[in-house]
Short mmCIF file of C-alpha atoms in Angstrom, two decimals:
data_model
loop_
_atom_site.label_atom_id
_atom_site.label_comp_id
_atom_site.label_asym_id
_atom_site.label_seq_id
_atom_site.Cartn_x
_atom_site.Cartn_y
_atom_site.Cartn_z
CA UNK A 1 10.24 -17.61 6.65
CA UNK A 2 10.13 -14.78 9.56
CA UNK A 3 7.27 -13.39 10.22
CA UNK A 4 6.76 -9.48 9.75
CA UNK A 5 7.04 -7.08 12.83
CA UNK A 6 3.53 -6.52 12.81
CA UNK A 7 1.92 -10.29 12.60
CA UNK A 8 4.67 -11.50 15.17
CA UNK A 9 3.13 -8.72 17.93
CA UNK A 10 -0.67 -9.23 16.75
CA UNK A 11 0.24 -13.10 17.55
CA UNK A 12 1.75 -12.41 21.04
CA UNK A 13 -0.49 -10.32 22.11
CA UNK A 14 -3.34 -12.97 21.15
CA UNK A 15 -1.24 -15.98 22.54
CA UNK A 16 -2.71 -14.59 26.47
CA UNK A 17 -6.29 -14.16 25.90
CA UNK A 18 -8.84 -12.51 22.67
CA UNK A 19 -8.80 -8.96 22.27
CA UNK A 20 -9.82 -6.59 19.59
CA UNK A 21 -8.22 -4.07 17.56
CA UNK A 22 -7.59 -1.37 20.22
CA UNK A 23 -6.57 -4.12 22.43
CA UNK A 24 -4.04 -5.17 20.52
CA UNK A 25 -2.93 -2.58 19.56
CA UNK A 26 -2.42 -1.33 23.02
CA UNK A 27 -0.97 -4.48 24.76
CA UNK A 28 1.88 -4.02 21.14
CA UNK A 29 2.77 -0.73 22.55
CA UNK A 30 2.72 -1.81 26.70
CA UNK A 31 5.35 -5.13 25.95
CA UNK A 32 7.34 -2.85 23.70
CA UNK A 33 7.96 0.42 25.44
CA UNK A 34 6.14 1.97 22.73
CA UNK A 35 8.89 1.31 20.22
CA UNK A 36 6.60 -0.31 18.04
CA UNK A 37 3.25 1.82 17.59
CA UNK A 38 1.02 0.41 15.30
CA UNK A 39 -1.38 2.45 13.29
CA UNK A 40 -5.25 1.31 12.47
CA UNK A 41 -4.31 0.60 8.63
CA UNK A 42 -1.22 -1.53 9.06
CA UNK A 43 -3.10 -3.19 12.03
CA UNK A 44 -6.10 -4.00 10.23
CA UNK A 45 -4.12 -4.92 7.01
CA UNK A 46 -2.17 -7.31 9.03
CA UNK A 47 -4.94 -8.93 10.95
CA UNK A 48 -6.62 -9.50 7.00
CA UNK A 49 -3.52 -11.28 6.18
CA UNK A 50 -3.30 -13.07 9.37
CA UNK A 51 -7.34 -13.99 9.22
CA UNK A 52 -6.68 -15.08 5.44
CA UNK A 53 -3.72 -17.25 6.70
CA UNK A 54 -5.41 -18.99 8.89
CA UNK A 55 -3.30 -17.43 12.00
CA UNK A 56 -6.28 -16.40 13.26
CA UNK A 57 -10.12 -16.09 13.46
CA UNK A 58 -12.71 -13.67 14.48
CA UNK A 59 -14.70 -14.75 17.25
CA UNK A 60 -18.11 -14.33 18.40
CA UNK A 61 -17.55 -15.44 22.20
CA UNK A 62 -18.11 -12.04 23.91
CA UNK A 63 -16.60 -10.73 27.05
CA UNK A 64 -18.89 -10.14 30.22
CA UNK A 65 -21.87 -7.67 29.15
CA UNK A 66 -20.45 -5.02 31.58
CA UNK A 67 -17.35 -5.16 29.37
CA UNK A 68 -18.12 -5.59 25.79
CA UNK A 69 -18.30 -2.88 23.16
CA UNK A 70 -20.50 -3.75 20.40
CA UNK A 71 -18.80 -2.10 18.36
CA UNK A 72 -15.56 -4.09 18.42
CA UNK A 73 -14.40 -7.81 16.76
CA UNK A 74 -12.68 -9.94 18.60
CA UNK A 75 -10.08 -11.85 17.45
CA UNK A 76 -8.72 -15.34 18.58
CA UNK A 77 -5.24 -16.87 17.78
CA UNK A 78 -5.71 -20.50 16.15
CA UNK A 79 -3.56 -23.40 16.87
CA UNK A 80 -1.23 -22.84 13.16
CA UNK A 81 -1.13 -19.59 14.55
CA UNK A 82 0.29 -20.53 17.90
CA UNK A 83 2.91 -23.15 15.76
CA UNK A 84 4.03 -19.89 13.78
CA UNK A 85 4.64 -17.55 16.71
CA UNK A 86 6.48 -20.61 18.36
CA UNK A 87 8.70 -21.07 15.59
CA UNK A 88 9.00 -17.16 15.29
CA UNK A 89 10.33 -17.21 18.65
CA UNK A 90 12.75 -20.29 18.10
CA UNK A 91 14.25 -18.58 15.35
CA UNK A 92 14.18 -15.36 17.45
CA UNK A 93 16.10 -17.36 20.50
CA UNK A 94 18.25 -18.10 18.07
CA UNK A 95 19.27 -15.14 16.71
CA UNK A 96 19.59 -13.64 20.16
CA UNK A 97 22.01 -16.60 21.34
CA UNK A 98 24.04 -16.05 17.90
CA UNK A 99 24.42 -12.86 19.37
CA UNK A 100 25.73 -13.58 22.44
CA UNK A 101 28.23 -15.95 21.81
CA UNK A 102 29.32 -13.54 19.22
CA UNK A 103 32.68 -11.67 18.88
CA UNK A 104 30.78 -8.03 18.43
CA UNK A 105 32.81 -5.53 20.34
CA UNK A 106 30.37 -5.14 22.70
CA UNK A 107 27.79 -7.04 24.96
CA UNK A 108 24.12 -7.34 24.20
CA UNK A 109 21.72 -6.55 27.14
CA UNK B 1 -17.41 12.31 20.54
CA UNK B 2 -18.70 15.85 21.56
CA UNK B 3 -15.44 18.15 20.59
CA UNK B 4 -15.97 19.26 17.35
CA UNK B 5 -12.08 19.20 16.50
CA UNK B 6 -11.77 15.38 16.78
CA UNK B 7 -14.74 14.87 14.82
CA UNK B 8 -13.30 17.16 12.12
CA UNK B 9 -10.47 14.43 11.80
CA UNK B 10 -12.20 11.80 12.13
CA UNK B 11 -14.32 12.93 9.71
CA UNK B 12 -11.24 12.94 7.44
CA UNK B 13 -9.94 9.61 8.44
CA UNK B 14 -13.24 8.41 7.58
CA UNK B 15 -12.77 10.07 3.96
CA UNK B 16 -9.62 8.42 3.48
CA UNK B 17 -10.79 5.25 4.29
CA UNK B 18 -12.78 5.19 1.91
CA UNK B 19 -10.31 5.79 -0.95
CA UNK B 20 -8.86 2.18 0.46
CA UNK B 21 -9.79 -1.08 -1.68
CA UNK B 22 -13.60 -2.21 -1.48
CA UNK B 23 -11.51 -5.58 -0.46
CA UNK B 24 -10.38 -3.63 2.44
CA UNK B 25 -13.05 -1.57 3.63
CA UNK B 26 -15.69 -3.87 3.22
CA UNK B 27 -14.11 -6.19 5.97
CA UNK B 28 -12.40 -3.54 8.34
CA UNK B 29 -13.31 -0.12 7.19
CA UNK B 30 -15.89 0.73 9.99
CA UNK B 31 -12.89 -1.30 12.40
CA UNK B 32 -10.00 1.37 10.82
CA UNK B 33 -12.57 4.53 12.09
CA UNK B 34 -13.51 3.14 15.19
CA UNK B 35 -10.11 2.36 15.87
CA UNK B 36 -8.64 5.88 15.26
CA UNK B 37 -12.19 7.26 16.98
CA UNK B 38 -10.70 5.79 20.13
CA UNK B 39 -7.19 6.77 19.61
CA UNK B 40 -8.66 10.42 19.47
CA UNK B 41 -10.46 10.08 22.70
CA UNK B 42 -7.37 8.61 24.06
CA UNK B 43 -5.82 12.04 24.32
CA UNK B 44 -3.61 11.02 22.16
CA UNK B 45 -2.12 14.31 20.10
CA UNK B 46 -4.12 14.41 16.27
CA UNK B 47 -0.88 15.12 14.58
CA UNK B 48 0.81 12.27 16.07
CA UNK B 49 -1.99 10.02 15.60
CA UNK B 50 -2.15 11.28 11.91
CA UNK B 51 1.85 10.84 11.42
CA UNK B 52 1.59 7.48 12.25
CA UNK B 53 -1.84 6.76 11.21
CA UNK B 54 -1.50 8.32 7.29
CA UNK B 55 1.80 6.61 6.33
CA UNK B 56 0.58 2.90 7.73
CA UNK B 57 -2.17 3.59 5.08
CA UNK B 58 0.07 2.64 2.69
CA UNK B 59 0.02 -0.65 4.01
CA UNK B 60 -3.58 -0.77 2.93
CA UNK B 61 -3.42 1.17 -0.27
CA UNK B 62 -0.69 -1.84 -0.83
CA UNK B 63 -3.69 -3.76 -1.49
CA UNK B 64 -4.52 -2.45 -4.89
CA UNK B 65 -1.65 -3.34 -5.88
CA UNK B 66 -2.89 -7.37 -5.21
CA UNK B 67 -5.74 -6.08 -7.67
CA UNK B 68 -3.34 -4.69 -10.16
CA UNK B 69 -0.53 -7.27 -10.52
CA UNK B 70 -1.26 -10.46 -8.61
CA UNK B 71 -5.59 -10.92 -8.95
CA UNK B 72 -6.08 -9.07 -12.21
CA UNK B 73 -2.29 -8.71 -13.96
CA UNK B 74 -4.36 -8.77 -17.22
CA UNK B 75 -5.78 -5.58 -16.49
CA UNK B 76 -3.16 -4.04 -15.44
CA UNK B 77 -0.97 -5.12 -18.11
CA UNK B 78 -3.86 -4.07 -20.42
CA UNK B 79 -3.83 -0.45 -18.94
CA UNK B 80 -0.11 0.52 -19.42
CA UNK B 81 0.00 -1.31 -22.76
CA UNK B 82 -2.38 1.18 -23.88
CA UNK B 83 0.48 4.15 -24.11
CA UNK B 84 2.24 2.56 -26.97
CA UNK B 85 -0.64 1.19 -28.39
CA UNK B 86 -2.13 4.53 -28.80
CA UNK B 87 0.91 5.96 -29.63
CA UNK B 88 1.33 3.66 -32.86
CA UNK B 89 -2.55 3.78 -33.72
CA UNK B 90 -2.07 7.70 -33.78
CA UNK B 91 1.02 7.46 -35.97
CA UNK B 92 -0.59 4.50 -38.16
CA UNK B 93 -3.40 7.48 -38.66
CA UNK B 94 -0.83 10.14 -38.98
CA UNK B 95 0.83 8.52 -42.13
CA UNK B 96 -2.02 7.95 -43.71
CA UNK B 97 -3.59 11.11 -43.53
CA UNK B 98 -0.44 13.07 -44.12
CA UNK B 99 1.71 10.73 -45.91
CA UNK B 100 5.06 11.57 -45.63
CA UNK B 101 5.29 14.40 -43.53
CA UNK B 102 5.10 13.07 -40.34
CA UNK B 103 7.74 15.23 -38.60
CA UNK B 104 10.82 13.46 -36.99
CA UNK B 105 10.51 14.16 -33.48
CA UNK B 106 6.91 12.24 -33.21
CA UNK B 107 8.21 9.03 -34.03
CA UNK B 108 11.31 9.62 -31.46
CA UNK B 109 8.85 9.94 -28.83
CA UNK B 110 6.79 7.25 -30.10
CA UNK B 111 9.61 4.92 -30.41
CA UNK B 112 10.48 5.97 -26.38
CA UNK B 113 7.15 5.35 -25.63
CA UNK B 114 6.93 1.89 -27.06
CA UNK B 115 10.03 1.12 -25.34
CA UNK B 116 9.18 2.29 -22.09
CA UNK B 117 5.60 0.91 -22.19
CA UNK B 118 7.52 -2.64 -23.47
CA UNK B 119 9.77 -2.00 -19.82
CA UNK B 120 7.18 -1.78 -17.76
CA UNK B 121 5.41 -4.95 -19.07
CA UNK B 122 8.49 -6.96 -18.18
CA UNK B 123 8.49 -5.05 -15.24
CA UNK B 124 5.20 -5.93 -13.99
CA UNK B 125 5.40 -9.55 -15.20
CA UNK B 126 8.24 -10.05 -13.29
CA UNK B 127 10.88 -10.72 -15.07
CA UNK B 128 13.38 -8.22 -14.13
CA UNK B 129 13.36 -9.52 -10.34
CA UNK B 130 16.33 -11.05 -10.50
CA UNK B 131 17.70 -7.20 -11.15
CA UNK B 132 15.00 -6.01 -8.32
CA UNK B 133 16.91 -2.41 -7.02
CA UNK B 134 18.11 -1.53 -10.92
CA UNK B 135 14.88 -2.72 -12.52
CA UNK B 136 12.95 -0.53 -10.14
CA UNK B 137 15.20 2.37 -9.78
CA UNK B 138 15.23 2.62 -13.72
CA UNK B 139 11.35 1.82 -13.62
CA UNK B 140 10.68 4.81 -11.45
CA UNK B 141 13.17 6.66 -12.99
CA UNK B 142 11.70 6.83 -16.43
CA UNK B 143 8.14 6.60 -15.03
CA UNK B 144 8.66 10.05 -13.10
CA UNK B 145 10.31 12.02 -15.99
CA UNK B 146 7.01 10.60 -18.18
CA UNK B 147 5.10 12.30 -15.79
CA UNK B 148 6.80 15.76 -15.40
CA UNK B 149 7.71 15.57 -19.54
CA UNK B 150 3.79 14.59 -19.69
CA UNK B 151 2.29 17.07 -17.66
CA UNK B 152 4.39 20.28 -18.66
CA UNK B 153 3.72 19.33 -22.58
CA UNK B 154 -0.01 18.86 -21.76
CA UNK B 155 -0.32 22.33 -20.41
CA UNK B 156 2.04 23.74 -23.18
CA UNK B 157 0.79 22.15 -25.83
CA UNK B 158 -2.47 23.54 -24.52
CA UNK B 159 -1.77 27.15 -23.83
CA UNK B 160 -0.47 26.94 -27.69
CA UNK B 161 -3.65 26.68 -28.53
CA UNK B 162 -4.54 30.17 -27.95
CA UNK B 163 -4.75 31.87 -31.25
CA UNK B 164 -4.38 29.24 -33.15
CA UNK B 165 -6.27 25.87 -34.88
CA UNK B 166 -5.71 23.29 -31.81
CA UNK B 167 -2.59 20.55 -32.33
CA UNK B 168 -4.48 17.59 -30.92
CA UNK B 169 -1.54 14.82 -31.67
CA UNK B 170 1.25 16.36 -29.93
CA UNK B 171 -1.70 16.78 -26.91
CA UNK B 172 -2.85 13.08 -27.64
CA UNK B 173 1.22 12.38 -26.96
CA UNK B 174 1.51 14.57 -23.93
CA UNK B 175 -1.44 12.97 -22.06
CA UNK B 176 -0.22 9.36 -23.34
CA UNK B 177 2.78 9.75 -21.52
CA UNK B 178 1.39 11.91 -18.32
CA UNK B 179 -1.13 9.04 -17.45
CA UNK B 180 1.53 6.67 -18.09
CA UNK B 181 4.06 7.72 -15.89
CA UNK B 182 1.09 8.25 -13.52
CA UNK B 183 0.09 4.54 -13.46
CA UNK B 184 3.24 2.96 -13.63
CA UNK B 185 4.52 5.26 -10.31
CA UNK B 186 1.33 4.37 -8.72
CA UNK B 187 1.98 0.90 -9.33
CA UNK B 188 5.59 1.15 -7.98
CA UNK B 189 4.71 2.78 -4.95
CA UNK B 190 1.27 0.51 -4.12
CA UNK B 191 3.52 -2.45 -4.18
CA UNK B 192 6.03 -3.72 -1.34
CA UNK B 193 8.35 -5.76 -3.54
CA UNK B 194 10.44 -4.09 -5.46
CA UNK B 195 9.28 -5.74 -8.60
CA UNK B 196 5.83 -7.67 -8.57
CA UNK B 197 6.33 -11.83 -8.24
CA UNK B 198 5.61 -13.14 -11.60
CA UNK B 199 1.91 -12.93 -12.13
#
């Protein structure tokens, strides 16, 4: 089954390194172009689902003092999680070749 | 945050956050604010942080609907069974106190009201998902005119009442089918699937 908009970004963005909600959020927005903005409720309803899922689990390592916010969670990608973003991008590649060898009228970039 | 402005709307992010399911907002609620804090201080603009900030909400008010249909379908199904239940209880009372002269037009509405509380029962079990876009379409269809129908007869039913003894069955009827229409399009629109998996 493909994996919504939202959860397939949250998982990227997690694949490189733990980051929290701002984080994410941000990094969505930087490997998109900003075409996909997420908002704090769909981000934090996502992450639930994601968390329940077991794509992915809150973690209390903390980055360097100097760095932290207390405030924040930080969130780490788990290895189902990394299987499911894998085959996400599979069926992705797929999708994409389809494309290409396709008769559309027109070339995709 | 020193600028009064953003902590105005923060302020009333915060107050909408807290409309959001306890299952929610117990686990990310102080997250959400935080989160949309920061956004603020970003410089980002407040109205476009609100116009994408107040309709991924939904995504969160989506939750209730988990509450409603898939953890506690009972309930739910208990709630919008009460319209014709009441609806039938009233009438039951009706002929007995008045036997006879029950006027026409209250059973018609009763009988629409037992047939659209009897929809939305298969609705929310389910059932009608092989007919998703119809099922729904007609679902919010009839919910929305129950609402409008409800809410103009409550307040003209009650506005009769001026000058005269009150008519409390045709405002027990009104409400009935107000609250209804009311539950059933808050339903619709909490949920993502066009009709609810079976519960």
């Amino acid at each position: 089954m493909a994996l919504p908009t939202s959860h397939l970004h949250i998982l990227l963005t997690l694949a490189t390194e733990d980051r929290h909600g701002y984080s994410i959020m941000r990094e969505t927005e930087e490997i998109t172009d900003g075409h996909v903005k997420l908002g704090p409720g769909a981000l934090y309803a996502a992450l639930g689902k994601l968390v329940d899922g077991g794509l992915v689990v809150e973690t209390e390592d903390r980055p360097a003092p100097e760095l932290d916010d207390a405030r924040r969670r930080y969130y780490r990608i788990t290895d189902a999680g990394r299987t499911a973003l894998g085959l996400e991008l599979q069926r992705l590649n797929k999708v994409i070749a389809y494309a290409r060898n396709a008769d559309l009228g027109w070339s995709p970039t | 945050m020193t600028d009064p402005s953003l902590r105005r709307h923060l302020g009333w992010y915060r107050r909408l956050v807290a409309l959001t399911p306890p299952m929610h907002r117990s686990r990310f609620g102080d997250d959400q604010v935080t989160l949309f804090g920061d956004l603020l201080e970003s410089g980002e603009p407040p109205s476009q942080l609100w116009a994408r900030s107040i309709f991924d909400l939904f995504a969160v008010f989506g939750q209730y609907k988990e509450v409603m249909v898939n953890h506690s379908a009972r309930i739910s199904l208990a709630v919008v069974s009460l319209a014709p239940l009441l609806v039938a209880a009233m009438l039951l009372w009706l002929m007995i106190e008045e036997a006879g002269d029950v006027p026409a037009w209250l059973g018609l509405i009763a009988v629409a009201l037992v047939i659209q509380g009897g929809y939305t029962l298969l609705w929310l079990s389910g059932r009608l998902q092989r007919w998703q876009r119809w099922a729904s379409g007609l679902f919010a269809a009839g919910e929305t005119t129950a609402l409008v129908a409800g809410a103009f007869a409550t307040f003209g039913v009650m506005s009769a009442f001026e000058g005269s003894d009150p008519e409390y069955a045709p405002l027990m009827v009104a409400v009935v089918v107000g609250i209804h229409g009311l539950v059933g399009l808050l339903a619709l629109f909490t949920s993502y699937e066009e009709s609810p998996e079976p519960a």
